[in-house]
PDB file of C-alpha atoms in Angstrom:
ATOM      1  CA  MET A   1     -85.173 160.183 184.354  1.00 91.00           C
ATOM      2  CA  ILE A   2     -82.648 162.379 182.590  1.00 95.00           C
ATOM      3  CA  ALA A   3     -84.354 165.580 180.924  1.00 97.00           C
ATOM      4  CA  PHE A   4     -82.696 168.108 178.606  1.00 98.00           C
ATOM      5  CA  LEU A   5     -83.280 170.385 175.703  1.00 98.00           C
ATOM      6  CA  HIS A   6     -81.975 169.961 172.078  1.00 98.00           C
ATOM      7  CA  ILE A   7     -81.894 173.366 170.218  1.00 98.00           C
ATOM      8  CA  SER A   8     -79.359 174.718 166.988  1.00 98.00           C
ATOM      9  CA  ASP A   9     -78.739 176.615 164.688  1.00 97.00           C
ATOM     10  CA  THR A  10     -79.944 180.271 166.930  1.00 97.00           C
ATOM     11  CA  HIS A  11     -77.256 182.259 164.598  1.00 95.00           C
ATOM     12  CA  ILE A  12     -77.287 185.122 166.989  1.00 96.00           C
ATOM     13  CA  SER A  13     -75.678 188.042 165.105  1.00 94.00           C
ATOM     14  CA  SER A  14     -74.755 191.671 167.116  1.00 93.00           C
ATOM     15  CA  ASP A  15     -75.424 193.460 163.327  1.00 86.00           C
ATOM     16  CA  PRO A  16     -78.644 195.171 163.926  1.00 79.00           C
ATOM     17  CA  PRO A  17     -79.973 194.441 160.308  1.00 72.00           C
ATOM     18  CA  GLY A  18     -79.075 191.113 160.630  1.00 66.00           C
ATOM     19  CA  HIS A  19     -80.512 189.451 157.793  1.00 65.00           C
ATOM     20  CA  ALA A  20     -78.194 186.325 156.261  1.00 66.00           C
ATOM     21  CA  ARG A  21     -77.540 187.010 152.774  1.00 66.00           C
ATOM     22  CA  TRP A  22     -78.478 183.109 151.651  1.00 62.00           C
ATOM     23  CA  ILE A  23     -81.819 183.390 152.933  1.00 62.00           C
ATOM     24  CA  ALA A  24     -85.020 185.244 150.911  1.00 62.00           C
ATOM     25  CA  GLU A  25     -85.912 188.687 152.167  1.00 63.00           C
ATOM     26  CA  GLY A  26     -89.062 188.762 155.160  1.00 64.00           C
ATOM     27  CA  HIS A  27     -87.257 186.871 157.866  1.00 70.00           C
ATOM     28  CA  GLY A  28     -86.998 188.987 161.392  1.00 80.00           C
ATOM     29  CA  HIS A  29     -84.033 188.879 162.821  1.00 88.00           C
ATOM     30  CA  PRO A  30     -82.290 185.760 164.041  1.00 91.00           C
ATOM     31  CA  ASN A  31     -81.813 187.140 167.604  1.00 93.00           C
ATOM     32  CA  ARG A  32     -85.705 187.424 167.750  1.00 92.00           C
ATOM     33  CA  GLY A  33     -85.571 183.816 167.353  1.00 94.00           C
ATOM     34  CA  VAL A  34     -83.886 183.519 170.641  1.00 96.00           C
ATOM     35  CA  GLU A  35     -85.424 186.000 172.387  1.00 96.00           C
ATOM     36  CA  ALA A  36     -88.608 183.801 171.622  1.00 96.00           C
ATOM     37  CA  LEU A  37     -86.615 180.450 172.893  1.00 97.00           C
ATOM     38  CA  LEU A  38     -85.998 182.702 175.932  1.00 97.00           C
ATOM     39  CA  ASP A  39     -89.568 183.401 176.580  1.00 97.00           C
ATOM     40  CA  VAL A  40     -91.026 179.518 175.980  1.00 97.00           C
ATOM     41  CA  ILE A  41     -87.904 177.920 177.986  1.00 97.00           C
ATOM     42  CA  SER A  42     -88.160 180.252 180.676  1.00 95.00           C
ATOM     43  CA  ALA A  43     -92.345 179.407 181.326  1.00 96.00           C
ATOM     44  CA  LEU A  44     -91.661 175.582 180.996  1.00 97.00           C
ATOM     45  CA  PRO A  45     -93.053 174.093 184.037  1.00 96.00           C
ATOM     46  CA  PHE A  46     -90.315 171.726 185.064  1.00 96.00           C
ATOM     47  CA  GLU A  47     -86.649 171.210 185.426  1.00 96.00           C
ATOM     48  CA  ILE A  48     -83.773 170.046 182.832  1.00 97.00           C
ATOM     49  CA  ASP A  49     -80.433 168.790 183.443  1.00 97.00           C
ATOM     50  CA  PHE A  50     -79.084 170.690 180.384  1.00 98.00           C
ATOM     51  CA  ILE A  51     -79.234 172.109 177.354  1.00 98.00           C
ATOM     52  CA  LEU A  52     -77.402 170.279 174.470  1.00 98.00           C
ATOM     53  CA  HIS A  53     -76.359 173.247 171.481  1.00 98.00           C
ATOM     54  CA  THR A  54     -75.659 171.789 168.121  1.00 98.00           C
ATOM     55  CA  GLY A  55     -74.137 174.499 166.509  1.00 97.00           C
ATOM     56  CA  ASP A  56     -74.140 177.382 164.148  1.00 97.00           C
ATOM     57  CA  VAL A  57     -74.557 179.542 167.060  1.00 98.00           C
ATOM     58  CA  CYS A  58     -73.572 182.973 165.097  1.00 96.00           C
ATOM     59  CA  ASN A  59     -74.333 183.406 162.050  1.00 92.00           C
ATOM     60  CA  ASP A  60     -71.045 185.094 161.411  1.00 90.00           C
ATOM     61  CA  PRO A  61     -67.595 184.239 162.424  1.00 93.00           C
ATOM     62  CA  CYS A  62     -66.948 187.612 164.311  1.00 93.00           C
ATOM     63  CA  ALA A  63     -66.047 188.517 168.089  1.00 97.00           C
ATOM     64  CA  ASP A  64     -68.847 190.932 168.326  1.00 96.00           C
ATOM     65  CA  ASN A  65     -71.325 188.234 167.714  1.00 96.00           C
ATOM     66  CA  TYR A  66     -70.084 185.914 170.389  1.00 98.00           C
ATOM     67  CA  HIS A  67     -70.108 188.210 173.030  1.00 98.00           C
ATOM     68  CA  CYS A  68     -73.855 189.043 172.282  1.00 97.00           C
ATOM     69  CA  ALA A  69     -74.490 185.177 172.275  1.00 98.00           C
ATOM     70  CA  ARG A  70     -73.375 185.271 175.534  1.00 98.00           C
ATOM     71  CA  ASP A  71     -74.998 187.546 176.873  1.00 97.00           C
ATOM     72  CA  LEU A  72     -78.375 186.015 175.633  1.00 97.00           C
ATOM     73  CA  LEU A  73     -77.645 182.109 176.483  1.00 97.00           C
ATOM     74  CA  THR A  74     -76.086 182.305 179.686  1.00 96.00           C
ATOM     75  CA  LYS A  75     -80.145 183.544 180.898  1.00 96.00           C
ATOM     76  CA  LEU A  76     -80.667 180.375 180.314  1.00 95.00           C
ATOM     77  CA  PRO A  77     -80.591 177.423 182.466  1.00 92.00           C
ATOM     78  CA  GLY A  78     -77.709 175.673 182.318  1.00 82.00           C
ATOM     79  CA  PRO A  79     -75.384 174.153 182.132  1.00 97.00           C
ATOM     80  CA  MET A  80     -75.128 174.321 178.227  1.00 98.00           C
ATOM     81  CA  TYR A  81     -73.300 172.035 175.987  1.00 98.00           C
ATOM     82  CA  LEU A  82     -72.419 173.786 172.456  1.00 98.00           C
ATOM     83  CA  LEU A  83     -70.979 172.400 169.456  1.00 98.00           C
ATOM     84  CA  PRO A  84     -69.440 174.520 166.876  1.00 98.00           C
ATOM     85  CA  GLY A  85     -71.268 174.734 163.265  1.00 97.00           C
ATOM     86  CA  ASN A  86     -70.258 175.683 159.613  1.00 95.00           C
ATOM     87  CA  HIS A  87     -71.104 179.231 160.182  1.00 94.00           C
ATOM     88  CA  ASP A  88     -69.161 179.158 163.488  1.00 97.00           C
ATOM     89  CA  SER A  89     -65.553 180.254 164.774  1.00 96.00           C
ATOM     90  CA  THR A  90     -64.185 177.413 167.213  1.00 96.00           C
ATOM     91  CA  MET A  91     -61.680 180.029 168.783  1.00 97.00           C
ATOM     92  CA  PHE A  92     -63.953 182.400 169.504  1.00 98.00           C
ATOM     93  CA  MET A  93     -66.478 180.143 170.587  1.00 98.00           C
ATOM     94  CA  LEU A  94     -63.446 178.889 173.346  1.00 98.00           C
ATOM     95  CA  ASP A  95     -62.316 182.077 173.787  1.00 98.00           C
ATOM     96  CA  ILE A  96     -65.684 184.469 174.163  1.00 98.00           C
ATOM     97  CA  LEU A  97     -68.475 181.338 175.376  1.00 98.00           C
ATOM     98  CA  HIS A  98     -66.601 178.655 177.264  1.00 98.00           C
ATOM     99  CA  ASP A  99     -66.741 178.820 180.558  1.00 96.00           C
ATOM    100  CA  GLY A 100     -66.541 175.656 182.147  1.00 94.00           C
ATOM    101  CA  GLN A 101     -69.550 176.279 184.239  1.00 95.00           C
ATOM    102  CA  ALA A 102     -72.938 177.725 182.105  1.00 96.00           C
ATOM    103  CA  LEU A 103     -71.671 177.450 179.044  1.00 98.00           C
ATOM    104  CA  HIS A 104     -69.327 174.292 177.792  1.00 98.00           C
ATOM    105  CA  VAL A 105     -67.982 174.336 173.973  1.00 98.00           C
ATOM    106  CA  LEU A 106     -67.509 170.926 172.803  1.00 98.00           C
ATOM    107  CA  ARG A 107     -65.267 169.482 170.236  1.00 98.00           C
ATOM    108  CA  ASP A 108     -64.434 165.700 169.953  1.00 98.00           C
ATOM    109  CA  ASP A 109     -65.627 165.524 173.469  1.00 98.00           C
ATOM    110  CA  HIS A 110     -67.541 162.909 176.123  1.00 98.00           C
ATOM    111  CA  VAL A 111     -69.090 164.058 178.838  1.00 98.00           C
ATOM    112  CA  PRO A 112     -70.380 161.502 181.760  1.00 96.00           C
ATOM    113  CA  LEU A 113     -73.299 162.620 183.499  1.00 95.00           C
ATOM    114  CA  ASP A 114     -75.419 161.604 185.748  1.00 89.00           C
ATOM    115  CA  GLY A 115     -76.676 158.314 184.587  1.00 88.00           C
ATOM    116  CA  LEU A 116     -75.568 159.273 180.657  1.00 96.00           C
ATOM    117  CA  HIS A 117     -72.902 159.656 178.776  1.00 98.00           C
ATOM    118  CA  LEU A 118     -72.874 162.840 176.315  1.00 98.00           C
ATOM    119  CA  ILE A 119     -70.080 162.458 173.320  1.00 98.00           C
ATOM    120  CA  THR A 120     -69.837 164.667 170.724  1.00 98.00           C
ATOM    121  CA  LEU A 121     -67.959 164.941 167.226  1.00 98.00           C
ATOM    122  CA  ASP A 122     -66.953 167.991 165.587  1.00 98.00           C
ATOM    123  CA  SER A 123     -67.837 167.708 161.695  1.00 97.00           C
ATOM    124  CA  THR A 124     -66.868 171.295 160.761  1.00 95.00           C
ATOM    125  CA  ASP A 125     -63.669 172.555 158.671  1.00 88.00           C
ATOM    126  CA  ALA A 126     -62.386 175.456 159.647  1.00 79.00           C
ATOM    127  CA  ASP A 127     -61.493 176.301 155.960  1.00 79.00           C
ATOM    128  CA  SER A 128     -64.903 175.715 154.395  1.00 81.00           C
ATOM    129  CA  HIS A 129     -68.790 175.528 155.342  1.00 81.00           C
ATOM    130  CA  LEU A 130     -68.254 171.979 153.587  1.00 86.00           C
ATOM    131  CA  PRO A 131     -68.913 169.420 156.320  1.00 92.00           C
ATOM    132  CA  HIS A 132     -65.767 167.295 157.222  1.00 92.00           C
ATOM    133  CA  MET A 133     -64.850 164.469 159.576  1.00 94.00           C
ATOM    134  CA  ALA A 134     -61.541 162.313 159.441  1.00 95.00           C
ATOM    135  CA  ASP A 135     -60.546 158.692 160.168  1.00 96.00           C
ATOM    136  CA  SER A 136     -59.220 159.871 163.624  1.00 97.00           C
ATOM    137  CA  GLN A 137     -62.750 160.406 164.647  1.00 97.00           C
ATOM    138  CA  ILE A 138     -64.251 157.677 163.999  1.00 97.00           C
ATOM    139  CA  ASP A 139     -61.937 155.776 165.690  1.00 98.00           C
ATOM    140  CA  TYR A 140     -62.258 158.583 168.773  1.00 98.00           C
ATOM    141  CA  LEU A 141     -66.023 157.549 168.659  1.00 98.00           C
ATOM    142  CA  GLU A 142     -65.657 154.030 168.209  1.00 98.00           C
ATOM    143  CA  GLU A 143     -63.112 154.482 171.846  1.00 98.00           C
ATOM    144  CA  ARG A 144     -65.469 156.267 173.818  1.00 98.00           C
ATOM    145  CA  LEU A 145     -68.303 154.192 172.893  1.00 98.00           C
ATOM    146  CA  GLN A 146     -66.692 151.204 174.220  1.00 97.00           C
ATOM    147  CA  ALA A 147     -65.626 153.511 177.397  1.00 96.00           C
ATOM    148  CA  VAL A 148     -69.206 153.720 178.338  1.00 95.00           C
ATOM    149  CA  GLY A 149     -70.141 150.241 179.012  1.00 91.00           C
ATOM    150  CA  ASP A 150     -74.362 148.999 179.797  1.00 91.00           C
ATOM    151  CA  GLN A 151     -74.969 153.061 180.238  1.00 93.00           C
ATOM    152  CA  PRO A 152     -77.165 155.136 177.889  1.00 96.00           C
ATOM    153  CA  ALA A 153     -75.085 157.064 175.304  1.00 98.00           C
ATOM    154  CA  ILE A 154     -75.989 159.977 173.124  1.00 98.00           C
ATOM    155  CA  VAL A 155     -73.878 161.530 170.407  1.00 98.00           C
ATOM    156  CA  ALA A 156     -74.031 164.681 169.411  1.00 98.00           C
ATOM    157  CA  LEU A 157     -72.609 167.091 166.201  1.00 98.00           C
ATOM    158  CA  HIS A 158     -73.760 169.624 163.716  1.00 98.00           C
ATOM    159  CA  HIS A 159     -73.695 168.050 160.611  1.00 97.00           C
ATOM    160  CA  MET A 160     -76.116 165.021 159.577  1.00 95.00           C
ATOM    161  CA  PRO A 161     -74.910 161.667 159.428  1.00 94.00           C
ATOM    162  CA  VAL A 162     -77.052 159.398 157.767  1.00 94.00           C
ATOM    163  CA  SER A 163     -79.387 159.980 154.146  1.00 92.00           C
ATOM    164  CA  SER A 164     -82.219 160.978 154.578  1.00 91.00           C
ATOM    165  CA  GLY A 165     -83.706 161.201 150.550  1.00 90.00           C
ATOM    166  CA  VAL A 166     -83.419 164.835 150.103  1.00 92.00           C
ATOM    167  CA  GLU A 167     -80.404 165.394 146.852  1.00 91.00           C
ATOM    168  CA  TYR A 168     -79.701 168.196 148.392  1.00 91.00           C
ATOM    169  CA  PHE A 169     -79.074 167.677 152.099  1.00 91.00           C
ATOM    170  CA  ASP A 170     -77.560 164.381 151.238  1.00 91.00           C
ATOM    171  CA  ASP A 171     -75.456 165.635 148.528  1.00 90.00           C
ATOM    172  CA  LYS A 172     -74.363 169.276 149.989  1.00 88.00           C
ATOM    173  CA  MET A 173     -74.980 168.552 153.863  1.00 90.00           C
ATOM    174  CA  ARG A 174     -73.561 165.651 155.322  1.00 92.00           C
ATOM    175  CA  PRO A 175     -69.945 163.853 156.474  1.00 91.00           C
ATOM    176  CA  GLN A 176     -69.339 161.510 153.337  1.00 85.00           C
ATOM    177  CA  ILE A 177     -67.940 158.931 155.567  1.00 91.00           C
ATOM    178  CA  GLY A 178     -70.772 159.385 157.691  1.00 92.00           C
ATOM    179  CA  ASP A 179     -71.795 155.875 156.985  1.00 94.00           C
ATOM    180  CA  ARG A 180     -68.932 154.688 158.712  1.00 96.00           C
ATOM    181  CA  VAL A 181     -70.484 156.776 161.747  1.00 97.00           C
ATOM    182  CA  HIS A 182     -73.431 155.249 161.477  1.00 97.00           C
ATOM    183  CA  ASN A 183     -71.858 151.328 161.000  1.00 97.00           C
ATOM    184  CA  VAL A 184     -69.618 152.317 164.689  1.00 98.00           C
ATOM    185  CA  LEU A 185     -72.814 153.299 166.232  1.00 98.00           C
ATOM    186  CA  LYS A 186     -75.161 150.316 164.854  1.00 97.00           C
ATOM    187  CA  ARG A 187     -72.235 148.039 166.447  1.00 97.00           C
ATOM    188  CA  HIS A 188     -73.264 149.854 170.174  1.00 97.00           C
ATOM    189  CA  GLY A 189     -76.789 149.978 169.205  1.00 95.00           C
ATOM    190  CA  GLY A 190     -77.742 148.854 172.562  1.00 95.00           C
ATOM    191  CA  VAL A 191     -76.875 152.029 174.791  1.00 96.00           C
ATOM    192  CA  ILE A 192     -77.462 154.613 172.060  1.00 97.00           C
ATOM    193  CA  ALA A 193     -79.858 156.648 173.584  1.00 97.00           C
ATOM    194  CA  GLY A 194     -80.113 159.020 170.556  1.00 98.00           C
ATOM    195  CA  VAL A 195     -77.976 160.848 168.037  1.00 98.00           C
ATOM    196  CA  PHE A 196     -78.542 164.799 167.725  1.00 98.00           C
ATOM    197  CA  PHE A 197     -77.931 167.197 165.057  1.00 98.00           C
ATOM    198  CA  GLY A 198     -78.841 170.329 163.724  1.00 98.00           C
ATOM    199  CA  HIS A 199     -77.294 171.898 160.415  1.00 96.00           C
ATOM    200  CA  VAL A 200     -80.492 170.849 157.789  1.00 96.00           C
ATOM    201  CA  HIS A 201     -82.792 173.472 159.729  1.00 96.00           C
ATOM    202  CA  LEU A 202     -86.058 171.427 160.261  1.00 94.00           C
ATOM    203  CA  MET A 203     -87.709 168.870 162.395  1.00 94.00           C
ATOM    204  CA  ALA A 204     -86.764 165.175 161.299  1.00 92.00           C
ATOM    205  CA  SER A 205     -85.933 162.278 162.569  1.00 93.00           C
ATOM    206  CA  THR A 206     -84.637 158.834 160.756  1.00 93.00           C
ATOM    207  CA  GLN A 207     -85.091 155.758 162.028  1.00 94.00           C
ATOM    208  CA  LEU A 208     -81.761 153.624 161.144  1.00 95.00           C
ATOM    209  CA  ASP A 209     -80.643 149.941 161.892  1.00 96.00           C
ATOM    210  CA  GLY A 210     -82.685 150.397 165.675  1.00 95.00           C
ATOM    211  CA  ILE A 211     -80.523 154.012 166.192  1.00 97.00           C
ATOM    212  CA  HIS A 212     -82.875 156.862 166.244  1.00 97.00           C
ATOM    213  CA  TYR A 213     -81.587 160.415 164.799  1.00 97.00           C
ATOM    214  CA  VAL A 214     -83.050 163.628 165.640  1.00 98.00           C
ATOM    215  CA  CYS A 215     -82.367 166.781 164.152  1.00 97.00           C
ATOM    216  CA  CYS A 216     -83.830 170.141 165.812  1.00 95.00           C
ATOM    217  CA  PRO A 217     -85.380 173.250 164.082  1.00 96.00           C
ATOM    218  CA  SER A 218     -83.569 176.476 163.885  1.00 97.00           C
ATOM    219  CA  THR A 219     -84.708 179.176 166.180  1.00 96.00           C
ATOM    220  CA  TYR A 220     -84.053 181.417 162.589  1.00 91.00           C
ATOM    221  CA  TYR A 221     -85.522 179.888 159.584  1.00 91.00           C
ATOM    222  CA  ASN A 222     -86.253 176.409 158.815  1.00 94.00           C
ATOM    223  CA  ASN A 223     -86.603 174.581 155.552  1.00 93.00           C
ATOM    224  CA  PHE A 224     -88.411 172.701 153.065  1.00 94.00           C
ATOM    225  CA  ALA A 225     -87.750 169.185 152.422  1.00 94.00           C
ATOM    226  CA  TYR A 226     -89.445 166.276 149.930  1.00 95.00           C
ATOM    227  CA  PRO A 227     -87.376 163.815 147.714  1.00 93.00           C
ATOM    228  CA  GLY A 228     -85.439 165.257 144.801  1.00 89.00           C
ATOM    229  CA  MET A 229     -85.257 168.863 146.258  1.00 93.00           C
ATOM    230  CA  PRO A 230     -82.165 169.247 144.250  1.00 90.00           C
ATOM    231  CA  GLU A 231     -81.196 173.013 146.007  1.00 91.00           C
ATOM    232  CA  ARG A 232     -82.473 174.636 149.492  1.00 88.00           C
ATOM    233  CA  ILE A 233     -85.691 176.103 149.835  1.00 90.00           C
ATOM    234  CA  THR A 234     -86.765 178.011 152.739  1.00 88.00           C
ATOM    235  CA  ASP A 235     -90.121 177.573 154.237  1.00 90.00           C
ATOM    236  CA  PRO A 236     -91.332 180.718 155.786  1.00 86.00           C
ATOM    237  CA  GLU A 237     -94.486 179.788 157.472  1.00 89.00           C
ATOM    238  CA  ALA A 238     -92.246 177.050 159.395  1.00 92.00           C
ATOM    239  CA  LEU A 239     -91.818 177.961 163.139  1.00 93.00           C
ATOM    240  CA  GLY A 240     -88.806 177.612 165.018  1.00 95.00           C
ATOM    241  CA  GLY A 241     -88.271 175.333 167.983  1.00 97.00           C
ATOM    242  CA  PHE A 242     -86.481 172.859 169.825  1.00 98.00           C
ATOM    243  CA  ASN A 243     -87.169 169.615 171.259  1.00 98.00           C
ATOM    244  CA  LEU A 244     -87.438 168.026 174.629  1.00 98.00           C
ATOM    245  CA  VAL A 245     -85.508 164.740 175.234  1.00 98.00           C
ATOM    246  CA  MET A 246     -86.597 162.226 178.252  1.00 97.00           C
ATOM    247  CA  ILE A 247     -84.306 159.614 178.598  1.00 97.00           C
ATOM    248  CA  GLY A 248     -85.059 156.710 181.294  1.00 92.00           C
ATOM    249  CA  GLU A 249     -85.373 152.842 181.908  1.00 87.00           C
ATOM    250  CA  GLY A 250     -87.955 153.102 179.403  1.00 85.00           C
ATOM    251  CA  GLY A 251     -86.446 154.432 176.579  1.00 92.00           C
ATOM    252  CA  THR A 252     -86.270 157.620 174.383  1.00 96.00           C
ATOM    253  CA  PHE A 253     -89.218 160.277 174.700  1.00 97.00           C
ATOM    254  CA  LEU A 254     -88.959 163.323 172.427  1.00 96.00           C
ATOM    255  CA  ARG A 255     -91.263 166.289 172.349  1.00 97.00           C
ATOM    256  CA  ARG A 256     -90.926 169.003 169.921  1.00 96.00           C
ATOM    257  CA  TYR A 257     -91.792 172.724 171.292  1.00 97.00           C
ATOM    258  CA  ASN A 258     -92.967 175.361 168.744  1.00 96.00           C
ATOM    259  CA  LEU A 259     -91.625 178.972 169.525  1.00 96.00           C
ATOM    260  CA  PRO A 260     -94.363 181.398 168.240  1.00 91.00           C
ATOM    261  CA  ALA A 261     -95.081 183.017 164.696  1.00 81.00           C
TER     262      ALA A 261
END
């Protein structure tokens, strides 16, 4: 059995006001959510094998934020595997966060773990906030999944690869070649133990062609989601949280943990 925690969209900030311009007033500083995360995880009555962070580690791409993130995240049990999100600087993540021991920054990577393969894809665009993936990444995913043999694999990226039925998410928040990602995963469905992502700031899951897609809530703020929603609408009542994922011979088990309000 492998047990890991899935966290995402911490939006850590070294700025004392720390209020993102894109959300309504009334939300607290993002670091309070991370501090609550530290408290809850430190009290868990079991050990985990690793933590997976699916991006938007920091609120804005400046070096001070990543020094602050390092101070906070190294208090969590390691190792931690971190993906860049659209609010991140991959350069600062590699220079400041990555130490190859407690913190591992991944882009298009394949990490063989004990009985499990972690395959990651960088779905960010350095020149914009829009999701982006190249043809070469589709080829990389196919190649890596062929290499795992019959061992289970999880795939992680920041952006949602499949349609949700929520208009705003599907039009603005997923890579336009996400269907091609799904087609590769479907061909290797027998080994896929789950696909994990963030970005949309809510707890959600989708089952498509036998592939289980799981989104993790943000520790900062979370969104509404409903059919036809034409724009992003924050949900001030939604609690932050994280996912516990357990993978064994019987399949994949997932439990959501809420953070205090």
